[in-house]
Coordinates of C-alpha atoms and ligand atoms in Angstrom, one line a residue:
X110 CA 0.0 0.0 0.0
X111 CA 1.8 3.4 -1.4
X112 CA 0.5 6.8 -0.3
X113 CA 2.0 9.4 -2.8
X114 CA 1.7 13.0 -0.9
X115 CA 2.3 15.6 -3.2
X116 CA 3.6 19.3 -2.0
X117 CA 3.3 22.1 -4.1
X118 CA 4.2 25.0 -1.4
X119 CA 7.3 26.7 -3.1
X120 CA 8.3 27.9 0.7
X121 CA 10.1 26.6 3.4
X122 CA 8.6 26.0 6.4
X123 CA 5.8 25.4 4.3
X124 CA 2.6 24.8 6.9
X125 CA 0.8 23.1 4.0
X126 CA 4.0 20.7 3.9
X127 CA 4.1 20.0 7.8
X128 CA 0.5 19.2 7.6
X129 CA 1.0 16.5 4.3
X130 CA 4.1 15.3 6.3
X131 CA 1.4 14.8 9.9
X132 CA -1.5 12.9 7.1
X133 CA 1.6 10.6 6.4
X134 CA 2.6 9.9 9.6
X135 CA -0.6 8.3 10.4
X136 CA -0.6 6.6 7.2
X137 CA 2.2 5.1 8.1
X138 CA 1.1 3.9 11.3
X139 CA -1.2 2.4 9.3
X140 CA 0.8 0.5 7.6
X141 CA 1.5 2.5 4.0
X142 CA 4.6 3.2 2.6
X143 CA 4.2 7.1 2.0
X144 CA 6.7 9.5 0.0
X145 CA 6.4 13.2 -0.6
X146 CA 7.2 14.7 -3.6
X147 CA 8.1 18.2 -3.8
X148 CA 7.0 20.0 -6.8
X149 CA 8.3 23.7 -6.7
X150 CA 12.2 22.8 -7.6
X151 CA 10.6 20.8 -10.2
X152 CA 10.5 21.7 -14.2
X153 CA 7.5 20.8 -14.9
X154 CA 6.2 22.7 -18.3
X155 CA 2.4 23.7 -18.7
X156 CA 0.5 21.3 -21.0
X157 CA 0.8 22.1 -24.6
X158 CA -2.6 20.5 -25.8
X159 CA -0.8 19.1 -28.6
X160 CA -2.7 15.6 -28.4
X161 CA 0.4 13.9 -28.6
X162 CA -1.1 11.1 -25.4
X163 CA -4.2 11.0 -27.5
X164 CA -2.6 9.2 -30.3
X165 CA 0.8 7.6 -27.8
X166 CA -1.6 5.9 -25.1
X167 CA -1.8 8.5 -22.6
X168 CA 1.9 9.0 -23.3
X169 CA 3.0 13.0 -22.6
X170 CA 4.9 14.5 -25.5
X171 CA 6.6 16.5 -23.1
X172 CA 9.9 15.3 -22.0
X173 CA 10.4 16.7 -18.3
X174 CA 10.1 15.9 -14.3
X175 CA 6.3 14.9 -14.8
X176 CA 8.1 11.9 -16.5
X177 CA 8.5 10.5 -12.6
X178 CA 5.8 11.7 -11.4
X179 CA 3.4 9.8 -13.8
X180 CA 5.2 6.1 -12.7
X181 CA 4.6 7.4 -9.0
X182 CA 0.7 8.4 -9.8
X183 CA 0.1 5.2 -11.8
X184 CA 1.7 2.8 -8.8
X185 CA 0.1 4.9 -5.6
X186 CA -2.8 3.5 -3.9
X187 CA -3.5 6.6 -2.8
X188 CA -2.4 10.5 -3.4
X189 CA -3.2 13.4 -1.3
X190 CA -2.3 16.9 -3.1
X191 CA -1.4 19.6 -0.7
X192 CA -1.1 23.3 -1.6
X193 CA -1.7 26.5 -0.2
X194 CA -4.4 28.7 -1.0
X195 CA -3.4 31.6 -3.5
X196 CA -6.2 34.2 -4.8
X197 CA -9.0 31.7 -3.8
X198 CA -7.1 28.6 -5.4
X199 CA -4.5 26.4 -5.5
X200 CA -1.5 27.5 -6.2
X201 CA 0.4 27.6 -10.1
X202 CA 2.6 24.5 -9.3
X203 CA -1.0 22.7 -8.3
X204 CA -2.7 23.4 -11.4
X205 CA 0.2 22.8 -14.0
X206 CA 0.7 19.7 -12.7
X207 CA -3.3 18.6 -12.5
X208 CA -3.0 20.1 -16.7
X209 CA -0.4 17.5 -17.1
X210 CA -2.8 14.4 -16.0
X211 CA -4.9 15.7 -19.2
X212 CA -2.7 12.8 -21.2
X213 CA -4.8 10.4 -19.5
X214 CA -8.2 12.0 -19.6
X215 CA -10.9 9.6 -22.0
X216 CA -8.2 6.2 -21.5
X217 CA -10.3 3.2 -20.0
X218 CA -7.1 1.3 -19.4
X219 CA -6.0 4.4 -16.8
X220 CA -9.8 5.1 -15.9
X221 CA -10.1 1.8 -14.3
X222 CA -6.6 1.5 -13.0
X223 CA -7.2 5.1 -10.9
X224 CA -10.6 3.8 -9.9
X225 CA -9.2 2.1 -7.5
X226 CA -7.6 5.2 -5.7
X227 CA -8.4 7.8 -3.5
X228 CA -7.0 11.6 -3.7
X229 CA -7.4 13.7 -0.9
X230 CA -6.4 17.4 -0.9
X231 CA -4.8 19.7 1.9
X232 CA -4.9 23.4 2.0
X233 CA -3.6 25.9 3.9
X234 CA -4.6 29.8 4.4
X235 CA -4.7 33.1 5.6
X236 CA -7.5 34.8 6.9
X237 CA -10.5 33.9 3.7
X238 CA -13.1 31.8 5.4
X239 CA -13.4 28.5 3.7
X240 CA -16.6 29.3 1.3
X241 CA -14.5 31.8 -0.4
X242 CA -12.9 29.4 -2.0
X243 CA -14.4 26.3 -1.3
X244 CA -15.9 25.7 -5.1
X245 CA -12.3 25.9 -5.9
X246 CA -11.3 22.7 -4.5
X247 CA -14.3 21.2 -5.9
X248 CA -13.4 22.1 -9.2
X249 CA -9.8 20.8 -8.6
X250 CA -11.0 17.0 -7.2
X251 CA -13.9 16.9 -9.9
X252 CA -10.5 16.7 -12.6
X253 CA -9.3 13.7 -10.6
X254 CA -13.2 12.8 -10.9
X255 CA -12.7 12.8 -14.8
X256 CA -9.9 10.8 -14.4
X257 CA -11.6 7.9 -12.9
X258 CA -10.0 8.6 -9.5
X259 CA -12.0 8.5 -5.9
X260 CA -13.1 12.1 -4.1
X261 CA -11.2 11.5 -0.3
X262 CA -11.3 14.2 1.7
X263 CA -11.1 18.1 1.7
X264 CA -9.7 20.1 4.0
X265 CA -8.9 23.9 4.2
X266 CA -6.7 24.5 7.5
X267 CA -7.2 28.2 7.9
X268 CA -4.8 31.8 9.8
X269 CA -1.8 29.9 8.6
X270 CA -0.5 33.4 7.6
X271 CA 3.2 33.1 8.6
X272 CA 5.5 30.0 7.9
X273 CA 5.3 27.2 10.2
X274 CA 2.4 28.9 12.5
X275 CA 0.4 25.3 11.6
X276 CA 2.7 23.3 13.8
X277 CA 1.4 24.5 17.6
X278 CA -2.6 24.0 16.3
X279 CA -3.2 20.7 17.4
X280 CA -7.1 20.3 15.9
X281 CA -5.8 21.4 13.0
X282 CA -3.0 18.7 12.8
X283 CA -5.5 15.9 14.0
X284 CA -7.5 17.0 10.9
X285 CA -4.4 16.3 8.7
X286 CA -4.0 13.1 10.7
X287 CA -8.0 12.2 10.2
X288 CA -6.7 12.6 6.4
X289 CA -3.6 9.8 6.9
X290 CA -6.1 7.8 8.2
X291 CA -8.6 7.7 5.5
X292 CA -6.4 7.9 2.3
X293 CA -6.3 3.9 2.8
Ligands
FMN403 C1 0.3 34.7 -3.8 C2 -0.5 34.4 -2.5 C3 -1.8 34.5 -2.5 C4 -2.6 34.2 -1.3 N1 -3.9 34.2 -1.4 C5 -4.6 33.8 -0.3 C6 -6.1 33.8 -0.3 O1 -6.7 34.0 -1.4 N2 -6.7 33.5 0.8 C7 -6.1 33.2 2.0 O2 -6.7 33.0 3.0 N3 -4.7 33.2 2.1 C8 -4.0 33.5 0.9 N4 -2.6 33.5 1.0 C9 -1.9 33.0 2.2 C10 -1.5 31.5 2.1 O3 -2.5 30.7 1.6 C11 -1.0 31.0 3.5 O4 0.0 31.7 4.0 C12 -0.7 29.5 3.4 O5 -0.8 28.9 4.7 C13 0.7 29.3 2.9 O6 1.1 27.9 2.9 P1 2.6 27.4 3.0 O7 3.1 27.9 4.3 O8 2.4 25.9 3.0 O9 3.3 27.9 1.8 C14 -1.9 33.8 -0.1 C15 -0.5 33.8 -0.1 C16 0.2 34.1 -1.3 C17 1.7 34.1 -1.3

């Protein structure tokens, strides 16, 4: 059992970060082997909606660090995406790399294969309240929806304002952990 967390905080100290790293923890005690994967120091190009997968099964015609990333998606039993909240969404690194999964929208083969996983997402904000940008993170797990994959959970861990303030709010840190614990 693999649980694939995936940061996309470009900041150290990242609270977003020290919550994924808490869901894993409990994964772990779980059972799951669990690896994070920091995308910020990543290159990973915006899709080019050139259709190359559509005709290379799923195949990306980009040649850059999604390359790993796929094999780690396509082997996970489980994947929690974890990003701050930037203008009411994810953040850039979030999004370019939810594009990139386009090269398997409409396969079967990779439809039923993710149907047997779960994502779960993990924010962290400010001060908005979580309605403003709730529909957001909808809109983000309905794409792993299209994909064939499982809605987990979604949760938005709010007046994380400065680096690192999440790691002395314990309810918000057994929310992360309630997270671990679901993923499988
Ligand atoms: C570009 C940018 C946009 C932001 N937009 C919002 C926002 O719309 N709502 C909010 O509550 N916080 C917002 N924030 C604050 C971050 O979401 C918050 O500091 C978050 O906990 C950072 O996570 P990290 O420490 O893991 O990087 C924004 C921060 C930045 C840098």
């Amino acid at each position: 059992m693999k649980v694939l967390g995936i940061n996309t905080s470009p900041r150290n100290n990242s609270n977003v970060r020290f919550a994924l790293e808490t869901a894993l923890e409990t994964s772990a005690e779980k059972g799951a082997e669990t690896e994070i994967i920091d995308v910020n120091p990543l290159t990973i190009s915006p899709c080019q909606a050139d259709n190359y997968c559509k005709a290379n099964n799923s195949e990306c015609g980009l040649n850059d660090d999604m390359a790993d990333i796929y094999k780690k998606i396509e082997e996970a039993d489980g994947i929690i995406l974890a990003s701050p909240i930037y203008f009411f969404d994810v953040t850039a690194q979030a999004k370019t790399l939810i594009d990139r999964l386009y090269c398997y929208f409409g396969n079967e083969e990779f439809a039923k294969l993710f149907s047997t996983k779960k994502v779960s997402i993990i924010t962290t904000n400010g001060g908005a309240p979580l309605e403003a940008f709730e529909s957001s993170l909808n809109t983000q797990m309905q794409a792993f929806g299209a994909l064939g994959f499982q809605a987990g959970d979604i949760i938005a861990l709010g007046g994380n304002m400065l680096p690192g303030e999440i790691q002395e709010k314990e309810d918000q840190l057994e929310k992360a952990k309630e997270v671990g614990k679901n993923i499988i």
